[in-house]
PDB file of C-alpha atoms in Angstrom:
ATOM      1  CA  ARG A  17    -156.624 -43.075 -81.198  1.00 80.00           C
ATOM      2  CA  VAL A  18    -159.103 -44.911 -83.406  1.00 86.00           C
ATOM      3  CA  VAL A  19    -160.174 -41.640 -85.044  1.00 86.00           C
ATOM      4  CA  ALA A  20    -156.551 -40.648 -85.679  1.00 86.00           C
ATOM      5  CA  ARG A  21    -155.780 -44.044 -87.222  1.00 88.00           C
ATOM      6  CA  LEU A  22    -158.853 -43.934 -89.475  1.00 91.00           C
ATOM      7  CA  ALA A  23    -158.103 -40.367 -90.567  1.00 91.00           C
ATOM      8  CA  ALA A  24    -154.437 -41.205 -91.238  1.00 91.00           C
ATOM      9  CA  GLY A  25    -155.553 -44.186 -93.326  1.00 93.00           C
ATOM     10  CA  PHE A  26    -157.978 -42.017 -95.274  1.00 93.00           C
ATOM     11  CA  PHE A  27    -155.266 -39.480 -96.070  1.00 94.00           C
ATOM     12  CA  ILE A  28    -152.886 -42.237 -97.183  1.00 95.00           C
ATOM     13  CA  TRP A  29    -155.597 -43.272 -99.664  1.00 94.00           C
ATOM     14  CA  ASP A  30    -156.220 -39.603-100.550  1.00 93.00           C
ATOM     15  CA  LEU A  31    -152.536 -39.044-101.288  1.00 95.00           C
ATOM     16  CA  LEU A  32    -152.433 -42.069-103.592  1.00 96.00           C
ATOM     17  CA  PHE A  33    -155.657 -40.921-105.292  1.00 92.00           C
ATOM     18  CA  CYS A  34    -154.268 -37.399-105.779  1.00 92.00           C
ATOM     19  CA  CYS A  35    -151.110 -38.789-107.381  1.00 95.00           C
ATOM     20  CA  ILE A  36    -152.810 -41.410-109.570  1.00 94.00           C
ATOM     21  CA  CYS A  37    -155.511 -39.008-110.808  1.00 91.00           C
ATOM     22  CA  HIS A  38    -153.100 -36.082-111.261  1.00 93.00           C
ATOM     23  CA  GLN A  39    -155.046 -33.815-108.887  1.00 91.00           C
ATOM     24  CA  GLY A  40    -152.102 -31.421-108.630  1.00 94.00           C
ATOM     25  CA  ALA A  41    -149.423 -30.478-106.157  1.00 95.00           C
ATOM     26  CA  ALA A  42    -151.733 -28.539-103.814  1.00 94.00           C
ATOM     27  CA  PHE A  43    -154.051 -31.519-103.299  1.00 94.00           C
ATOM     28  CA  ALA A  44    -151.108 -33.912-102.843  1.00 95.00           C
ATOM     29  CA  ALA A  45    -149.510 -31.527-100.328  1.00 96.00           C
ATOM     30  CA  HIS A  46    -152.837 -31.252 -98.479  1.00 95.00           C
ATOM     31  CA  ALA A  47    -153.110 -35.042 -98.254  1.00 94.00           C
ATOM     32  CA  THR A  48    -149.475 -35.375 -97.138  1.00 95.00           C
ATOM     33  CA  CYS A  49    -149.726 -32.729 -94.413  1.00 94.00           C
ATOM     34  CA  ALA A  50    -153.077 -34.000 -93.146  1.00 93.00           C
ATOM     35  CA  MET A  51    -151.736 -37.573 -93.081  1.00 93.00           C
ATOM     36  CA  PHE A  52    -148.724 -36.421 -91.064  1.00 91.00           C
ATOM     37  CA  ILE A  53    -150.918 -34.539 -88.597  1.00 89.00           C
ATOM     38  CA  TYR A  54    -153.092 -37.605 -87.974  1.00 90.00           C
ATOM     39  CA  VAL A  55    -150.108 -39.937 -87.656  1.00 87.00           C
ATOM     40  CA  SER A  56    -148.509 -37.542 -85.171  1.00 85.00           C
ATOM     41  CA  ALA A  57    -151.860 -37.235 -83.367  1.00 83.00           C
ATOM     42  CA  LEU A  58    -151.192 -40.719 -82.012  1.00 76.00           C
ATOM     43  CA  GLN A  59    -149.005 -39.022 -79.391  1.00 73.00           C
ATOM     44  CA  PRO A  60    -151.004 -38.948 -76.143  1.00 69.00           C
ATOM     45  CA  PHE A  61    -151.566 -35.183 -75.916  1.00 70.00           C
ATOM     46  CA  GLN A  62    -152.698 -34.858 -79.542  1.00 79.00           C
ATOM     47  CA  ASN A  63    -155.704 -37.228 -79.516  1.00 79.00           C
ATOM     48  CA  ARG A  64    -158.306 -34.537 -78.826  1.00 82.00           C
ATOM     49  CA  ALA A  65    -156.907 -32.291 -81.544  1.00 84.00           C
ATOM     50  CA  ALA A  66    -157.291 -35.110 -84.097  1.00 84.00           C
ATOM     51  CA  CYS A  67    -161.036 -35.184 -83.501  1.00 85.00           C
ATOM     52  CA  GLU A  68    -161.309 -31.399 -83.649  1.00 87.00           C
ATOM     53  CA  PHE A  69    -159.405 -31.219 -86.920  1.00 89.00           C
ATOM     54  CA  LEU A  70    -161.854 -33.604 -88.589  1.00 90.00           C
ATOM     55  CA  VAL A  71    -164.273 -30.646 -88.600  1.00 92.00           C
ATOM     56  CA  PHE A  72    -162.139 -29.275 -91.445  1.00 93.00           C
ATOM     57  CA  GLU A  73    -163.324 -32.152 -93.647  1.00 92.00           C
ATOM     58  CA  ILE A  74    -167.106 -31.739 -93.211  1.00 94.00           C
ATOM     59  CA  SER A  75    -167.407 -30.056 -96.614  1.00 95.00           C
ATOM     60  CA  THR A  76    -165.630 -32.895 -98.449  1.00 91.00           C
ATOM     61  CA  PRO A  77    -168.737 -35.002 -99.318  1.00 91.00           C
ATOM     62  CA  LEU A  78    -170.323 -31.994-101.053  1.00 95.00           C
ATOM     63  CA  LEU A  79    -167.054 -31.296-102.868  1.00 92.00           C
ATOM     64  CA  ASN A  80    -167.010 -34.890-104.105  1.00 90.00           C
ATOM     65  CA  LEU A  81    -170.668 -34.653-105.221  1.00 94.00           C
ATOM     66  CA  ARG A  82    -169.906 -31.397-107.037  1.00 94.00           C
ATOM     67  CA  GLN A  83    -166.877 -32.935-108.766  1.00 91.00           C
ATOM     68  CA  GLN A  84    -168.922 -35.960-109.824  1.00 93.00           C
ATOM     69  CA  LEU A  85    -171.622 -33.718-111.279  1.00 96.00           C
ATOM     70  CA  LEU A  86    -168.930 -31.757-113.142  1.00 94.00           C
ATOM     71  CA  ALA A  87    -167.490 -34.995-114.531  1.00 93.00           C
ATOM     72  CA  CYS A  88    -170.974 -36.062-115.691  1.00 96.00           C
ATOM     73  CA  LYS A  89    -171.577 -32.636-117.272  1.00 96.00           C
ATOM     74  CA  ARG A  90    -174.569 -32.035-114.982  1.00 96.00           C
ATOM     75  CA  THR A  91    -173.724 -28.429-114.112  1.00 93.00           C
ATOM     76  CA  ASP A  92    -177.099 -27.112-115.248  1.00 93.00           C
ATOM     77  CA  THR A  93    -179.018 -28.939-112.514  1.00 95.00           C
ATOM     78  CA  ARG A  94    -180.466 -27.706-109.245  1.00 95.00           C
ATOM     79  CA  LEU A  95    -178.464 -30.433-107.471  1.00 97.00           C
ATOM     80  CA  PHE A  96    -175.221 -28.966-108.829  1.00 96.00           C
ATOM     81  CA  ARG A  97    -176.139 -25.486-107.598  1.00 96.00           C
ATOM     82  CA  LEU A  98    -177.108 -26.843-104.160  1.00 97.00           C
ATOM     83  CA  ALA A  99    -173.937 -28.934-103.906  1.00 97.00           C
ATOM     84  CA  SER A 100    -171.795 -25.962-104.977  1.00 96.00           C
ATOM     85  CA  LEU A 101    -173.392 -23.518-102.539  1.00 97.00           C
ATOM     86  CA  GLY A 102    -173.551 -26.063 -99.712  1.00 97.00           C
ATOM     87  CA  PHE A 103    -169.895 -26.898-100.226  1.00 97.00           C
ATOM     88  CA  ALA A 104    -168.946 -23.209-100.245  1.00 98.00           C
ATOM     89  CA  PHE A 105    -170.910 -22.518 -97.057  1.00 98.00           C
ATOM     90  CA  LEU A 106    -169.515 -25.537 -95.181  1.00 97.00           C
ATOM     91  CA  PHE A 107    -165.976 -24.977 -96.446  1.00 97.00           C
ATOM     92  CA  LEU A 108    -165.896 -21.385 -95.233  1.00 98.00           C
ATOM     93  CA  LEU A 109    -167.697 -22.150 -91.974  1.00 97.00           C
ATOM     94  CA  CYS A 110    -165.587 -25.154 -91.034  1.00 97.00           C
ATOM     95  CA  ARG A 111    -162.201 -24.092 -92.340  1.00 96.00           C
ATOM     96  CA  TRP A 112    -162.275 -20.329 -91.769  1.00 97.00           C
ATOM     97  CA  VAL A 113    -164.795 -19.557 -89.029  1.00 97.00           C
ATOM     98  CA  VAL A 114    -164.145 -22.648 -86.881  1.00 95.00           C
ATOM     99  CA  GLY A 115    -160.830 -23.982 -88.175  1.00 95.00           C
ATOM    100  CA  LEU A 116    -158.614 -20.925 -88.007  1.00 96.00           C
ATOM    101  CA  PRO A 117    -159.430 -20.069 -84.357  1.00 96.00           C
ATOM    102  CA  CYS A 118    -159.284 -23.754 -83.408  1.00 94.00           C
ATOM    103  CA  SER A 119    -155.819 -23.962 -84.955  1.00 95.00           C
ATOM    104  CA  ALA A 120    -154.633 -20.872 -83.067  1.00 96.00           C
ATOM    105  CA  LEU A 121    -155.821 -22.397 -79.782  1.00 94.00           C
ATOM    106  CA  TRP A 122    -154.058 -25.648 -80.684  1.00 92.00           C
ATOM    107  CA  TRP A 123    -150.820 -23.773 -81.428  1.00 93.00           C
ATOM    108  CA  ALA A 124    -151.000 -22.213 -77.940  1.00 94.00           C
ATOM    109  CA  ASP A 125    -151.649 -25.642 -76.437  1.00 90.00           C
ATOM    110  CA  CYS A 126    -148.639 -27.054 -78.292  1.00 89.00           C
ATOM    111  CA  LEU A 127    -146.420 -24.319 -76.873  1.00 90.00           C
ATOM    112  CA  ARG A 128    -147.704 -25.131 -73.367  1.00 91.00           C
ATOM    113  CA  GLN A 129    -147.009 -28.819 -73.935  1.00 86.00           C
ATOM    114  CA  LEU A 130    -143.496 -28.023 -75.108  1.00 86.00           C
ATOM    115  CA  ARG A 131    -142.888 -25.840 -72.058  1.00 90.00           C
ATOM    116  CA  ASP A 132    -144.460 -28.197 -69.504  1.00 90.00           C
ATOM    117  CA  HIS A 133    -143.513 -31.640 -70.879  1.00 84.00           C
ATOM    118  CA  GLY A 134    -140.424 -31.068 -72.996  1.00 79.00           C
ATOM    119  CA  ASP A 135    -138.381 -33.394 -70.774  1.00 84.00           C
ATOM    120  CA  ASP A 136    -140.867 -36.305 -70.992  1.00 84.00           C
ATOM    121  CA  PRO A 137    -139.209 -39.062 -73.124  1.00 82.00           C
ATOM    122  CA  ARG A 138    -142.600 -39.865 -74.758  1.00 78.00           C
ATOM    123  CA  PHE A 139    -142.805 -36.299 -75.997  1.00 81.00           C
ATOM    124  CA  LYS A 140    -141.233 -35.617 -79.384  1.00 83.00           C
ATOM    125  CA  PRO A 141    -140.680 -31.856 -79.859  1.00 86.00           C
ATOM    126  CA  HIS A 142    -139.639 -32.300 -83.512  1.00 87.00           C
ATOM    127  CA  VAL A 143    -142.933 -34.077 -84.267  1.00 86.00           C
ATOM    128  CA  LEU A 144    -144.829 -31.292 -82.542  1.00 87.00           C
ATOM    129  CA  GLY A 145    -142.962 -28.658 -84.541  1.00 89.00           C
ATOM    130  CA  ALA A 146    -143.588 -30.477 -87.813  1.00 90.00           C
ATOM    131  CA  SER A 147    -147.293 -30.889 -86.910  1.00 89.00           C
ATOM    132  CA  VAL A 148    -147.660 -27.175 -86.248  1.00 91.00           C
ATOM    133  CA  ALA A 149    -145.826 -26.355 -89.487  1.00 93.00           C
ATOM    134  CA  ALA A 150    -148.136 -28.718 -91.419  1.00 93.00           C
ATOM    135  CA  ASN A 151    -151.174 -27.109 -89.776  1.00 94.00           C
ATOM    136  CA  VAL A 152    -149.939 -23.613 -90.675  1.00 95.00           C
ATOM    137  CA  PHE A 153    -149.433 -24.749 -94.278  1.00 96.00           C
ATOM    138  CA  LEU A 154    -152.919 -26.295 -94.393  1.00 95.00           C
ATOM    139  CA  ASN A 155    -154.485 -23.120 -93.022  1.00 96.00           C
ATOM    140  CA  GLY A 156    -152.690 -21.096 -95.699  1.00 97.00           C
ATOM    141  CA  LEU A 157    -153.987 -23.497 -98.323  1.00 96.00           C
ATOM    142  CA  ASN A 158    -157.505 -23.178 -96.878  1.00 96.00           C
ATOM    143  CA  ILE A 159    -157.319 -19.380 -97.082  1.00 97.00           C
ATOM    144  CA  TYR A 160    -156.168 -19.610-100.710  1.00 97.00           C
ATOM    145  CA  TRP A 161    -158.809 -22.209-101.611  1.00 97.00           C
ATOM    146  CA  GLY A 162    -161.468 -20.277 -99.701  1.00 98.00           C
ATOM    147  CA  ARG A 163    -160.940 -17.275-101.951  1.00 98.00           C
ATOM    148  CA  LEU A 164    -161.449 -19.527-104.976  1.00 97.00           C
ATOM    149  CA  VAL A 165    -164.550 -21.043-103.351  1.00 97.00           C
ATOM    150  CA  ILE A 166    -166.022 -17.553-102.836  1.00 97.00           C
ATOM    151  CA  LYS A 167    -165.427 -16.708-106.522  1.00 97.00           C
ATOM    152  CA  ALA A 168    -167.082 -19.962-107.607  1.00 94.00           C
ATOM    153  CA  ALA A 169    -170.049 -19.363-105.273  1.00 95.00           C
ATOM    154  CA  ARG A 170    -170.521 -15.890-106.758  1.00 95.00           C
ATOM    155  CA  ARG A 171    -170.617 -17.412-110.236  1.00 93.00           C
ATOM    156  CA  THR A 172    -173.132 -20.002-109.037  1.00 91.00           C
ATOM    157  CA  LEU A 173    -175.327 -17.281-107.525  1.00 92.00           C
ATOM    158  CA  ALA A 174    -175.211 -15.174-110.688  1.00 89.00           C
ATOM    159  CA  PRO A 175    -178.426 -15.356-112.706  1.00 82.00           C
ATOM    160  CA  GLN A 176    -178.367 -18.321-115.068  1.00 71.00           C
ATOM    161  CA  PRO A 177    -179.760 -18.098-118.609  1.00 67.00           C
ATOM    162  CA  SER A 178    -182.433 -20.620-117.597  1.00 62.00           C
ATOM    163  CA  ASP A 179    -183.440 -18.276-114.726  1.00 56.00           C
ATOM    164  CA  ALA A 180    -184.452 -15.487-117.110  1.00 51.00           C
ATOM    165  CA  LYS A 181    -188.184 -14.887-117.364  1.00 50.00           C
ATOM    166  CA  VAL A 182    -189.725 -15.437-120.733  1.00 43.00           C
ATOM    167  CA  ASP A 183    -192.540 -12.996-121.615  1.00 41.00           C
TER     168      ASP A 183
END
């Protein structure tokens, strides 16, 4: 429950940050859906899933470092290349390789919970349905963003003018 509360609080801040800094609709929608998932994870059967879904965010510190280097116009540095490639690797690993199958297993678990505990008054089927819908949306966003991440990683791996040998 502590993890879910901390994550929900983070995504409340993230949503405000996205709106104040004009990050765009996709980032605001990501923050909104993630916030909802962590708030709904306070239901007893969702606690474990909250911890598992934090794996999706492992790439975020490298994304933030990369964005800071972009803002400081430090894109010609080795640190920028490492941050960009590290972010791309972690993003794809955590959100595609681990996250997509983890989500599918969670969807199956949600259906079991609905079938087995639908009459429990503590159980809120509409919250479960909205959580699954938010997760499906986030996975779609991760697939879309992942394609952009791959394109950016290819550009980063392309030979740089400073990499050319001088005879």
